[in-house]
Amino acid sequence: MLTHQPPGDRQLAFQFQPLTNCCAVESAQKVAFVVDGHAYYKALYKAFRQARRTIFIVGWDLHSDLQLVRDNEKGDAPTRLGEFLNHLVAQNKALHVYLLSWDFSMIYALEREFFPRYKFKWRTHRRIHFCLDGHHPIGASQHQKIVVVDDSIAFAGGLDLSKWRWDTPDHDSDDPRRVDPDNKPYPPFHDVQMAVSGPAAHALGKIARERWIRAGGRKPVDPRPRSTSVPWPACIVPDIEDVPVAIARTFPEYDDQTAVREVEQLYLDSIAAAEKFIYIENQYLTSYRIGEALSRRIEEKDGPELVIVMPFETGGWLEQHTMDVLRGRILSKLRRADQHDRLRVYYPRIAEDPFTTVMVHAKIMVIDDSLARVGSANLSNRSMGLDSECDLAVAENGDANMRTVIANFRNRLIAEHLGVSTERVPGAIERCGSLIGAIETLRQGQRTLVDLPGDVPPEVDKWVPDSALLDPEKPVAPHELLDYVVPPEQQPSAYRHILKIVLLVAGALALGALWRWTPAGEWLDMQSAKAAGQWIREQPFTPALVLVAYVLGGMVAFPVTLMVVATVVVFGPWLGALYVLAGSQASAITVFWVGRWLGRDTVRWFAGNLFNRLSRKLSASGLMAVITFRIVPVAPFSVINLIAGVSGIHPRDYMLGTLVGMLPGMIATVILADRLAVSLSQPDLGHFATIGGFIVLIIIGLILLRRWIRQKRDTASKPITEASGIELK
């Protein structure tokens, strides 16, 4: 824990406690703060070229075509990551490269390289080892960003070797070098790594090796005994030498792995010990505990100033309407607590016209001139307890030289965001006696720090669920997530509804079998049916007619599954899938607006006892509720559309939720319908047996899933039942 002394006469000192707010404190021969991707990637390029035995790259994302060096320096080696690593192992027969990347959620597919296993494993040298890390609870991610060379030098922080990370501290709006591997420009980007050598690097190498083995990789080769030669790149000047470095981690409880929350504890301890300034750079601010800790400090009469630098808005539309909303709630709480005007929240702006801001991806905290931490952990609940994280921290502990290094690091970051020279910042702080005052006096011109409102529109705040669902701080079991959005009392109807869909398809299969192997086949001329289908496909107004059919089907609550089957049978799998997607969306939004036009009373009469429960969930959980109701249908398609129309959800969000939620089931139904169409046109026992077996497996899967969820729920409630005699306080 941190050592506290009475205000006014205490000298701030940090006592890093292994297994409490860090896992270890190791000596570093050299330490450097590496700011922004240009310096970091160049340093990696130089360090990798000196590697003798092992290179470990652990990240949230890796991209084989990332260009590490983008200036005019041209060497004898490739500059793109995959080609460069291939070149290195070909030149050095003793070198092994280990690449570990998160086995990502499909929601990030557009940000990732397609087929990374093919790019990094099958197309590369046999001594380049690649593994996708899926060893984590459902919904969690491998979020550490660690690179270790020969266990002698290591880097940790917020930067991945990914496609949208490179930039210089200038963050020029039109820098032609800031392009992704497809040569497409992206906005300015800011992040920070810490470089360490010596025993601290060896400790990070151990973390990387353990993570590699847990993810399923083969045991890596042992590093050779460390020599006096350290692959420290000449392009990085150390900020300080021979200092202790604390390493803090987050790991969720999973399999035999116990939960580790050192990152969170170090945050709480350092916030509690601040005297004058707390300076933060972070992508997110959604952690409830961190928000509470910061609120308590700025409420104090003699508490520290709090300066937070964040992005104007996070990445895509989904993040902006989820994580940014949660951020707005924390900011609102902080502003209510700021009774002494000691809070400022900024975003870095590069230009007003066109409006250009910097994507702040760094995870930085500087306490007074006494502690600096750089890491992978966002100020989010999931970084405190769900994702795997790794942060590094250094403290002054009475060393005046270290105090200067920490202060210079903070001032360097502030100067970069303000677009002024680093030398101007300490003078302004000294004159004002205030970090906020210094920033306010230096704010000028287009490139500067701008106040971040962070306001949440009431209509958006209304439907975005709380952080327990969007930003969980611990693993959430599948049955708990299902219970959150679909209460247990509604789940039987959901299972029955899915079973009805399966039985409808089975019924169509049975009719096909009757047509093939009984005299009933004489009643239907298959050639006439094919001709009718061909006629429908060739009509000029067919696309509009299909959409109208789906809309009318939704109006009369015709089973959407049968419409999907019919569409695929007539138009085939590819064109049929497009028609299904467009038709279901058109039907959903039309019936949505019909429900809004009819009003709550009429829809309540039509929907019966489902109305109150579904309407309440749609209003409270918004997008997540729509997605869940599409994946686990608790009511017919049209009924959900009607109820959504009179709930508080925005039409745009309802359409997105419908699209995302329907995709898995739609793809499965299209495949099944296509096989059914093949069986009807080319009937034989093998086709029918395959589809029949598929239907039986679905039914068995539903039964097993229901039984598993019940067992999990019973197990979760058992300790509560056994402890019912204990008084809870």
XYZ file of C-alpha atoms in Angstrom:
729
model
C 0.000 0.000 0.000
C 1.002 3.630 -0.191
C 2.563 5.350 2.770
C 0.469 8.310 3.982
C 1.648 11.197 6.166
C -0.232 14.196 7.552
C -0.949 16.850 4.885
C 1.518 19.693 4.687
C 4.641 17.993 5.961
C 4.621 14.638 4.228
C 7.041 13.674 1.486
C 5.040 11.505 -0.884
C 6.496 7.996 -1.021
C 5.143 4.925 -2.715
C 5.602 1.503 -1.262
C 4.910 -1.001 -3.994
C 3.608 -4.163 -2.363
C 3.982 -7.318 -4.446
C 0.772 -9.357 -4.732
C -1.254 -6.340 -3.582
C -0.724 -3.431 -5.975
C 1.901 -5.113 -8.153
C 3.242 -8.588 -8.836
C 6.905 -7.630 -8.514
C 9.333 -4.739 -8.221
C 12.365 -5.321 -10.421
C 15.438 -3.252 -11.120
C 15.725 -1.689 -14.563
C 19.126 -0.783 -15.891
C 17.525 1.687 -18.284
C 14.048 3.219 -18.461
C 12.568 5.354 -21.236
C 9.122 6.792 -21.915
C 8.470 6.187 -25.621
C 5.792 8.591 -26.850
C 3.750 7.820 -29.983
C 4.059 5.115 -32.604
C 6.769 6.663 -34.771
C 9.368 6.413 -31.998
C 8.086 3.067 -30.719
C 7.999 1.213 -34.020
C 11.402 2.552 -34.984
C 12.781 1.382 -31.622
C 11.316 -2.091 -32.198
C 12.864 -2.205 -35.651
C 16.290 -1.446 -34.198
C 15.906 -3.793 -31.211
C 14.642 -6.712 -33.323
C 17.697 -6.451 -35.576
C 19.890 -7.065 -32.515
C 17.848 -10.053 -31.279
C 19.882 -13.212 -30.759
C 17.527 -15.845 -29.368
C 13.888 -14.814 -28.799
C 11.358 -12.118 -29.667
C 7.999 -12.148 -27.903
C 5.152 -9.966 -29.167
C 1.975 -10.108 -27.074
C -0.884 -7.877 -28.166
C -4.564 -7.186 -28.557
C -3.941 -7.073 -32.286
C -1.137 -7.721 -34.779
C -0.956 -6.833 -38.460
C 1.551 -8.515 -40.773
C 1.646 -5.536 -43.161
C 2.319 -2.909 -40.510
C 5.144 -0.682 -41.740
C 7.522 -0.135 -38.838
C 9.787 2.503 -40.391
C 8.250 5.315 -42.440
C 10.945 7.954 -42.722
C 13.641 8.166 -45.395
C 15.944 5.647 -43.758
C 16.374 2.689 -46.109
C 18.246 -0.311 -44.810
C 18.930 -3.785 -46.111
C 15.870 -5.303 -44.388
C 12.124 -5.090 -45.125
C 10.119 -2.606 -43.075
C 6.765 -4.410 -42.971
C 6.334 -6.529 -39.851
C 5.703 -9.965 -41.373
C 8.400 -9.688 -44.035
C 10.818 -8.188 -41.511
C 10.405 -11.033 -39.011
C 10.823 -13.580 -41.820
C 14.023 -11.837 -42.842
C 15.397 -11.901 -39.290
C 14.843 -15.614 -38.657
C 16.250 -16.452 -42.081
C 19.422 -14.519 -41.198
C 19.746 -15.941 -37.659
C 19.284 -19.715 -37.318
C 19.044 -19.489 -33.513
C 16.244 -16.896 -33.462
C 12.648 -17.811 -32.552
C 9.765 -15.339 -32.774
C 6.576 -15.808 -30.738
C 3.463 -13.872 -31.766
C 0.436 -13.932 -29.459
C -2.730 -12.058 -30.442
C -6.213 -11.975 -28.952
C -8.633 -14.419 -30.546
C -10.885 -11.484 -31.234
C -14.621 -10.928 -31.170
C -16.248 -10.583 -34.597
C -17.393 -7.083 -33.603
C -13.780 -5.975 -34.296
C -13.449 -7.858 -37.582
C -13.278 -4.677 -39.673
C -10.385 -3.387 -37.539
C -8.399 -6.613 -37.903
C -6.350 -8.290 -40.576
C -8.280 -11.062 -42.303
C -6.905 -14.593 -41.757
C -4.107 -13.636 -39.319
C -3.247 -17.300 -38.750
C -2.569 -17.672 -42.472
C -0.514 -14.465 -42.648
C 1.582 -15.086 -39.513
C 1.791 -18.877 -39.359
C 1.290 -20.611 -42.669
C 3.068 -17.992 -44.794
C 6.033 -17.458 -42.486
C 9.191 -19.254 -41.421
C 8.799 -22.314 -39.195
C 10.627 -20.514 -36.368
C 7.935 -17.841 -36.334
C 5.331 -19.214 -33.945
C 1.829 -17.730 -33.963
C -1.035 -18.313 -31.539
C -4.477 -16.765 -31.116
C -5.194 -16.308 -27.416
C -8.707 -17.443 -26.523
C -7.849 -18.533 -22.979
C -10.170 -16.163 -21.183
C -13.788 -15.973 -20.024
C -16.596 -15.215 -22.463
C -16.541 -11.497 -23.301
C -12.973 -10.949 -22.057
C -9.902 -10.137 -24.139
C -6.132 -10.520 -24.104
C -5.331 -6.808 -23.783
C -1.665 -6.766 -22.737
C 0.757 -5.027 -25.106
C 4.195 -6.458 -24.340
C 7.287 -6.919 -26.519
C 10.389 -8.646 -25.133
C 13.709 -9.174 -26.915
C 16.103 -11.804 -25.513
C 14.623 -11.164 -22.056
C 17.002 -8.185 -21.989
C 14.851 -5.293 -23.189
C 11.074 -5.042 -23.006
C 8.320 -2.611 -23.888
C 4.884 -2.369 -22.268
C 2.090 0.151 -22.609
C -0.893 0.883 -24.807
C 0.497 0.379 -28.329
C -0.258 -2.706 -30.399
C 1.516 -3.591 -33.606
C -1.699 -2.796 -35.409
C -2.749 -0.845 -38.468
C -4.084 2.434 -36.996
C -1.427 3.212 -34.373
C 1.509 4.946 -36.073
C 1.868 8.710 -35.653
C 4.367 11.363 -34.607
C 4.022 13.821 -31.705
C 3.267 16.510 -34.307
C -0.005 14.752 -35.217
C -0.149 16.675 -38.494
C -3.615 16.601 -40.018
C -2.241 15.734 -43.454
C 0.802 13.598 -42.666
C 1.099 11.401 -45.801
C 2.858 8.684 -43.788
C -0.136 8.128 -41.497
C -1.856 5.508 -43.637
C -2.927 1.930 -42.978
C -1.601 -1.096 -44.915
C -4.236 -0.429 -47.600
C -2.780 3.090 -48.005
C -5.881 4.693 -46.502
C -5.343 7.684 -44.154
C -6.643 7.642 -40.588
C -6.936 10.374 -37.891
C -4.101 11.453 -35.558
C -3.308 8.889 -32.861
C -1.535 9.216 -29.499
C -0.151 6.490 -27.255
C 2.794 5.711 -24.972
C 5.040 2.735 -24.120
C 7.662 2.300 -21.428
C 10.957 0.637 -22.320
C 12.968 -1.193 -19.642
C 16.093 -3.324 -19.607
C 17.708 -5.688 -17.154
C 15.783 -7.720 -14.532
C 12.561 -5.774 -15.226
C 12.696 -6.926 -18.860
C 13.364 -10.481 -17.734
C 10.238 -10.342 -15.518
C 8.134 -9.167 -18.466
C 9.598 -11.996 -20.517
C 8.342 -14.433 -17.890
C 4.834 -12.932 -18.085
C 4.885 -13.236 -21.889
C 6.026 -16.873 -21.724
C 3.381 -17.816 -19.197
C 0.688 -16.171 -21.295
C 1.938 -17.981 -24.403
C 1.699 -21.378 -22.692
C -1.735 -20.643 -21.221
C -3.000 -19.702 -24.685
C -2.008 -23.142 -25.957
C 1.352 -22.463 -27.513
C 4.164 -24.982 -27.293
C 6.808 -24.413 -24.663
C 9.100 -21.669 -26.018
C 12.840 -22.047 -26.192
C 14.769 -20.825 -23.191
C 16.704 -17.593 -23.596
C 20.427 -18.028 -23.527
C 22.297 -16.603 -20.542
C 22.062 -12.865 -20.747
C 25.229 -11.205 -21.932
C 26.467 -7.752 -21.082
C 25.243 -6.645 -24.504
C 21.656 -5.402 -24.354
C 19.736 -4.776 -27.600
C 18.846 -1.237 -26.517
C 18.082 0.812 -29.671
C 20.281 3.849 -30.154
C 17.281 5.893 -31.301
C 15.902 5.948 -27.723
C 17.682 7.986 -25.062
C 17.056 6.549 -21.563
C 15.204 8.900 -19.234
C 16.848 7.349 -16.175
C 19.004 4.377 -15.203
C 19.144 1.846 -12.368
C 15.693 2.336 -10.831
C 13.053 -0.088 -9.509
C 10.016 -0.697 -11.726
C 6.726 -2.100 -10.447
C 4.729 -4.463 -12.662
C 0.957 -4.566 -12.105
C -1.413 -7.024 -13.778
C -5.064 -7.841 -14.243
C -6.216 -11.412 -14.774
C -9.779 -12.701 -14.433
C -10.643 -15.868 -12.582
C -10.640 -18.595 -15.205
C -10.023 -22.359 -15.009
C -7.160 -22.777 -12.522
C -6.206 -19.085 -12.720
C -7.171 -16.981 -9.713
C -8.304 -13.386 -10.143
C -5.552 -10.737 -10.070
C -6.505 -7.062 -9.597
C -3.147 -5.383 -9.013
C -3.832 -2.750 -11.694
C -6.946 -1.542 -9.903
C -5.292 -1.510 -6.472
C -2.348 0.517 -7.748
C -4.776 3.043 -9.245
C -6.685 3.348 -5.969
C -3.538 3.615 -3.852
C -1.920 6.270 -6.032
C -5.118 8.365 -6.250
C -5.459 8.246 -2.465
C -1.878 9.480 -1.946
C -1.860 12.417 -4.398
C -1.156 15.817 -2.858
C -1.094 18.396 -5.678
C -1.807 16.924 -9.100
C -3.383 13.877 -10.685
C -2.717 13.836 -14.417
C -4.510 11.181 -16.485
C -4.524 10.216 -20.142
C -6.910 7.426 -21.011
C -9.153 6.167 -23.773
C -12.056 5.418 -21.403
C -13.404 6.499 -18.043
C -16.080 4.002 -17.080
C -14.716 2.281 -13.957
C -17.101 2.760 -11.060
C -14.421 2.318 -8.381
C -11.960 4.684 -10.051
C -14.752 7.249 -10.479
C -15.602 6.987 -6.781
C -11.944 7.364 -5.764
C -11.454 10.458 -7.926
C -14.706 11.994 -6.673
C -13.635 11.617 -3.051
C -10.321 13.366 -3.687
C -11.716 16.421 -5.472
C -14.438 16.768 -2.832
C -11.740 17.329 -0.207
C -11.076 20.917 0.767
C -7.307 20.519 0.275
C -7.420 17.746 -2.306
C -5.343 17.554 -5.488
C -6.129 19.012 -8.889
C -7.395 16.503 -11.413
C -6.594 16.865 -15.126
C -7.934 14.226 -17.516
C -7.090 14.094 -21.238
C -9.354 11.853 -23.306
C -10.481 11.475 -26.923
C -13.295 13.725 -28.115
C -15.153 10.506 -28.873
C -14.124 6.880 -29.046
C -13.897 4.729 -32.157
C -17.047 3.614 -33.936
C -20.729 4.351 -33.551
C -21.279 1.441 -31.152
C -18.549 2.576 -28.739
C -19.785 6.156 -28.895
C -23.272 5.039 -27.876
C -22.104 2.702 -25.135
C -18.701 3.475 -23.584
C -18.992 7.221 -24.211
C -22.370 7.200 -22.468
C -20.875 5.423 -19.460
C -18.019 7.969 -19.529
C -20.556 10.793 -19.507
C -22.147 9.389 -16.368
C -18.786 9.270 -14.545
C -17.930 12.805 -15.698
C -21.281 14.043 -14.456
C -20.542 12.531 -11.054
C -17.074 14.107 -10.962
C -18.442 17.536 -11.859
C -21.014 17.344 -9.085
C -18.185 16.531 -6.668
C -15.985 19.397 -7.914
C -17.017 22.001 -5.354
C -13.556 23.630 -5.311
C -12.958 24.020 -9.085
C -10.102 21.539 -9.262
C -11.292 19.402 -12.186
C -10.557 19.816 -15.880
C -11.373 17.308 -18.632
C -9.887 18.023 -22.063
C -9.567 16.537 -25.522
C -6.642 17.395 -27.877
C -7.632 19.339 -30.972
C -5.345 19.720 -33.973
C -7.464 22.001 -36.159
C -10.851 23.706 -36.165
C -11.428 23.671 -39.929
C -11.602 20.900 -40.808
C -12.328 19.754 -37.270
C -9.500 17.347 -36.369
C -8.848 15.759 -33.001
C -6.339 13.246 -31.656
C -7.443 9.757 -30.734
C -6.046 9.434 -27.198
C -5.306 5.745 -26.748
C -2.689 6.142 -23.985
C -3.139 4.729 -20.491
C -1.139 7.166 -18.354
C -1.312 8.388 -14.774
C 1.168 10.791 -13.166
C 0.817 11.634 -9.467
C 2.466 14.923 -8.463
C 6.160 14.629 -9.391
C 6.274 11.317 -7.580
C 4.816 8.472 -9.595
C 4.365 7.698 -13.289
C 2.618 4.674 -14.702
C 2.287 3.512 -18.300
C 0.295 0.475 -19.273
C -2.379 -1.300 -21.230
C -5.189 -0.851 -18.696
C -8.010 1.518 -19.545
C -9.963 3.214 -16.772
C -12.778 0.761 -17.412
C -14.322 -1.941 -15.285
C -13.167 -4.661 -17.644
C -9.533 -3.538 -17.376
C -9.807 -3.779 -13.604
C -11.030 -7.369 -13.496
C -12.042 -8.988 -16.794
C -9.317 -8.470 -19.422
C -5.641 -9.380 -19.090
C -3.566 -6.223 -18.543
C -0.018 -5.169 -17.720
C 1.118 -1.761 -16.394
C 4.544 -0.478 -15.374
C 5.185 2.195 -12.734
C 8.143 4.098 -11.324
C 8.237 6.210 -8.146
C 10.622 8.860 -6.892
C 11.032 7.594 -3.277
C 13.135 10.577 -2.258
C 15.271 10.609 -5.414
C 15.353 14.187 -6.722
C 16.565 13.023 -10.130
C 13.597 10.684 -10.420
C 11.224 13.519 -9.484
C 12.632 15.572 -12.338
C 12.197 12.664 -14.783
C 8.549 12.150 -13.774
C 7.772 15.864 -13.976
C 9.455 16.102 -17.383
C 7.406 13.184 -18.670
C 4.133 14.816 -17.614
C 5.172 18.212 -18.974
C 6.239 16.649 -22.266
C 2.779 15.111 -22.722
C 0.991 18.363 -21.857
C 3.214 20.354 -24.224
C 2.499 17.917 -27.052
C -1.258 18.337 -26.634
C -1.042 22.120 -26.340
C 1.279 22.442 -29.334
C 3.928 24.355 -27.332
C 7.533 23.662 -26.430
C 8.136 21.443 -23.395
C 10.219 24.188 -21.758
C 7.177 26.463 -21.394
C 5.157 24.079 -19.216
C 7.234 23.955 -15.979
C 7.597 27.741 -16.013
C 3.836 28.160 -16.312
C 3.248 25.696 -13.454
C 5.695 27.565 -11.247
C 4.128 30.944 -12.040
C 0.549 29.748 -11.490
C 1.244 27.306 -8.676
C -1.345 25.155 -10.407
C -1.353 22.545 -13.159
C -4.790 23.672 -14.315
C -3.719 27.302 -14.250
C -0.650 26.512 -16.358
C -2.707 24.679 -18.977
C -5.289 27.459 -19.121
C -2.612 30.109 -19.708
C -1.006 28.039 -22.475
C -4.227 27.196 -24.325
C -4.215 29.134 -27.581
C -4.587 28.673 -31.310
C -6.180 25.812 -33.209
C -3.938 23.121 -31.778
C -4.650 22.985 -28.087
C -6.534 21.243 -25.293
C -10.288 21.874 -25.414
C -12.849 21.324 -22.660
C -14.619 17.999 -23.149
C -18.333 18.337 -22.391
C -19.044 14.614 -22.273
C -22.778 15.296 -22.001
C -25.162 12.412 -22.610
C -28.462 13.199 -24.373
C -31.317 12.122 -22.067
C -32.918 9.968 -24.745
C -29.633 8.072 -25.222
C -28.920 7.794 -21.503
C -32.382 6.324 -21.039
C -31.853 3.218 -23.152
C -28.145 2.498 -22.597
C -27.885 -0.141 -19.847
C -25.645 0.216 -16.824
C -21.967 -0.687 -16.802
C -22.604 -4.143 -15.340
C -23.715 -5.267 -18.796
C -21.634 -3.117 -21.178
C -18.451 -2.884 -19.102
C -18.382 -5.795 -16.629
C -15.662 -5.929 -13.995
C -15.635 -9.723 -13.714
C -16.502 -12.720 -15.883
C -20.204 -13.037 -16.622
C -21.535 -16.561 -17.127
C -23.733 -17.080 -20.212
C -26.755 -17.885 -18.079
C -26.254 -14.669 -16.092
C -26.172 -12.601 -19.286
C -29.273 -14.372 -20.551
C -31.045 -13.795 -17.229
C -30.144 -10.099 -17.338
C -31.944 -9.433 -20.605
C -34.398 -12.343 -20.723
C -35.760 -13.059 -17.221
C -35.969 -16.765 -16.307
C -39.760 -16.682 -16.380
C -39.653 -15.654 -20.056
C -37.056 -18.193 -21.154
C -39.428 -21.180 -21.507
C -41.432 -19.228 -24.088
C -38.177 -18.442 -25.913
C -37.242 -22.101 -26.083
C -40.745 -22.999 -27.263
C -40.535 -20.318 -29.951
C -37.197 -21.660 -31.242
C -38.597 -25.173 -31.140
C -41.565 -24.043 -33.242
C -39.171 -22.673 -35.857
C -37.267 -25.952 -35.976
C -40.493 -27.943 -36.232
C -41.702 -25.728 -39.105
C -38.545 -26.574 -41.042
C -38.952 -30.243 -40.106
C -42.518 -30.065 -41.396
C -41.298 -28.719 -44.725
C -38.781 -31.555 -44.844
C -41.521 -34.086 -44.118
C -43.664 -32.697 -46.933
C -40.700 -33.056 -49.261
C -40.251 -36.670 -48.203
C -43.952 -37.344 -48.774
C -43.698 -35.846 -52.245
C -40.646 -37.998 -53.056
C -41.618 -41.395 -51.675
C -45.455 -41.449 -51.631
C -48.189 -41.031 -54.244
C -48.532 -37.429 -53.038
C -45.757 -36.584 -55.461
C -48.293 -36.899 -58.267
C -50.171 -33.858 -56.906
C -47.241 -31.505 -57.534
C -45.513 -30.960 -60.818
C -41.938 -30.044 -59.816
C -41.178 -28.681 -63.255
C -44.122 -26.286 -62.934
C -42.832 -25.164 -59.526
C -39.370 -24.512 -60.968
C -40.887 -22.598 -63.862
C -42.888 -20.461 -61.454
C -39.743 -19.704 -59.463
C -37.878 -18.768 -62.621
C -40.716 -16.441 -63.661
C -40.622 -14.691 -60.286
C -36.851 -14.179 -60.493
C -37.035 -12.614 -63.940
C -39.649 -9.961 -63.194
C -38.282 -6.353 -63.199
C -40.128 -5.408 -60.001
C -39.166 -8.545 -58.070
C -36.919 -6.767 -55.481
C -39.720 -4.352 -54.579
C -42.277 -7.167 -54.514
C -40.105 -9.199 -52.133
C -39.809 -6.242 -49.738
C -43.574 -5.666 -49.926
C -44.161 -9.353 -49.208
C -41.987 -9.200 -46.089
C -43.685 -6.019 -44.890
C -47.162 -7.491 -45.434
C -46.063 -10.710 -43.773
C -44.928 -8.719 -40.762
C -48.212 -6.852 -40.635
C -50.210 -10.084 -40.398
C -47.613 -11.828 -38.162
C -46.802 -14.468 -40.780
C -43.918 -16.690 -39.516
C -40.734 -15.042 -40.718
C -38.905 -18.397 -40.773
C -41.219 -19.731 -43.471
C -40.645 -16.573 -45.480
C -36.886 -17.076 -45.195
C -37.179 -20.668 -46.386
C -39.403 -19.665 -49.305
C -37.046 -16.838 -50.308
C -33.989 -19.093 -50.381
C -35.833 -21.823 -52.262
C -36.855 -19.341 -54.971
C -33.738 -17.149 -55.222
C -30.926 -19.401 -54.034
C -28.576 -18.923 -51.055
C -26.688 -15.748 -52.027
C -29.383 -13.577 -53.569
C -31.895 -15.104 -51.178
C -29.779 -14.086 -48.180
C -29.691 -10.470 -49.420
C -33.460 -10.466 -49.898
C -33.953 -11.982 -46.432
C -31.738 -9.346 -44.830
C -33.407 -6.430 -46.633
C -36.913 -7.827 -46.218
C -36.599 -8.562 -42.506
C -35.164 -5.094 -41.891
C -37.983 -3.469 -43.881
C -40.583 -5.535 -42.029
C -39.059 -4.793 -38.623
C -38.900 -1.028 -39.058
C -42.352 -0.828 -40.685
C -44.067 -2.740 -37.892
C -41.979 -0.708 -35.411
C -43.539 2.505 -36.751
C -46.977 0.897 -36.862
C -46.609 0.114 -33.176
C -45.594 3.699 -32.449
C -48.610 4.950 -34.418
C -51.055 2.576 -32.677
C -49.876 3.638 -29.218
C -49.224 1.801 -25.975
C -52.809 0.863 -25.152
C -53.501 -0.807 -28.491
C -50.172 -2.651 -28.550
C -50.661 -3.749 -24.932
C -54.037 -5.242 -25.897
C -52.477 -7.050 -28.850
C -49.315 -8.319 -27.085
C -50.949 -9.347 -23.817
C -48.817 -10.102 -20.771
C -45.600 -9.877 -22.787
C -46.003 -6.142 -23.212
C -44.822 -4.802 -19.863
C -41.799 -7.106 -19.580
C -40.485 -6.616 -23.119
C -41.199 -2.887 -23.229
C -39.380 -2.367 -19.943
C -36.320 -4.314 -21.131
C -36.206 -2.544 -24.481
C -36.375 0.850 -22.783
C -33.791 -0.008 -20.129
C -31.273 -2.155 -22.043
C -31.804 -0.768 -25.549
C -29.454 -2.157 -28.159
C -28.357 -5.166 -26.095
C -31.968 -6.163 -25.458
C -32.806 -6.055 -29.180
C -29.778 -8.192 -30.049
C -30.672 -10.725 -27.367
C -34.344 -10.879 -28.348
C -33.321 -11.582 -31.948
C -30.895 -14.334 -30.927
C -33.244 -15.788 -28.284
C -36.742 -14.922 -29.573
C -39.047 -14.602 -26.579
C -41.985 -13.745 -28.839
C -42.873 -13.779 -32.544
C -40.911 -11.433 -34.784
C -43.814 -9.040 -35.400
C -44.849 -8.880 -31.745
C -41.353 -7.738 -30.707
C -41.430 -5.137 -33.491
C -44.760 -3.736 -32.274
C -43.673 -3.537 -28.640
C -40.380 -1.886 -29.623
C -42.349 0.834 -31.389
C -43.879 2.042 -28.133
C -40.728 1.550 -26.030
C -38.112 4.253 -25.507
C -35.584 2.863 -27.980
C -34.416 4.950 -30.938
C -35.378 3.570 -34.409
C -31.746 3.666 -35.565
C -30.639 1.562 -32.618
C -33.518 -0.825 -33.130
C -32.494 -1.391 -36.763
C -28.859 -1.996 -35.768
C -29.870 -4.425 -33.027
C -32.157 -6.274 -35.425
C -29.386 -6.559 -38.000
C -26.750 -7.798 -35.540
C -29.101 -10.106 -33.659
C -30.659 -11.722 -36.725
C -27.425 -12.484 -38.581
C -26.481 -15.755 -36.768
C -29.953 -17.262 -37.013
C -30.498 -15.965 -40.526
C -27.253 -17.518 -41.790
C -28.138 -20.863 -40.208
C -31.678 -20.767 -41.632
C -30.445 -19.801 -45.106
C -27.990 -22.726 -45.127
C -30.697 -25.110 -43.939
C -33.207 -23.750 -46.466
C -30.680 -24.100 -49.269
C -30.084 -27.734 -48.359
C -33.838 -28.229 -48.225
C -34.195 -26.723 -51.718
C -31.495 -29.062 -53.021
C -33.294 -32.015 -51.450
C -36.571 -31.055 -53.116
C -35.003 -30.586 -56.549
C -32.676 -33.589 -56.272
C -34.444 -35.833 -53.764
C -32.491 -38.747 -52.323
C -32.228 -40.397 -48.952
C -28.792 -38.944 -48.195
C -29.931 -35.314 -48.480
C -33.008 -35.897 -46.338
C -31.038 -37.839 -43.743
C -28.472 -35.038 -43.470
C -31.082 -32.333 -42.930
C -33.082 -34.538 -40.586
C -29.979 -35.227 -38.531
C -29.211 -31.499 -38.409
C -32.718 -30.778 -37.078
C -32.406 -33.527 -34.459
C -29.058 -32.073 -33.329
C -30.614 -28.617 -32.954
C -33.427 -30.039 -30.799
C -30.955 -31.995 -28.664
C -28.777 -28.889 -28.370
C -31.738 -26.816 -27.156
C -32.581 -29.432 -24.537
C -28.963 -29.661 -23.326
C -28.583 -25.875 -23.291
C -31.701 -25.469 -21.204
C -30.569 -28.180 -18.780
C -27.063 -26.642 -18.532
C -28.424 -23.172 -17.787
C -30.685 -24.588 -15.078
C -27.758 -26.430 -13.484
C -25.593 -23.295 -13.568
C -28.376 -21.233 -12.047
C -28.963 -23.835 -9.328
C -25.228 -23.974 -8.568
C -24.994 -20.181 -8.381
C -27.941 -19.978 -5.985
C -26.803 -22.853 -3.741
C -24.301 -20.840 -1.627
C -26.988 -18.219 -1.035
C -29.413 -20.895 0.132
C -26.831 -22.466 2.422
C -25.963 -19.072 3.894
C -29.554 -18.029 4.438
C -29.094 -18.200 8.191
C -26.281 -15.634 8.145
C -27.166 -12.032 8.833
C -26.123 -9.854 5.898
C -24.969 -6.301 6.548
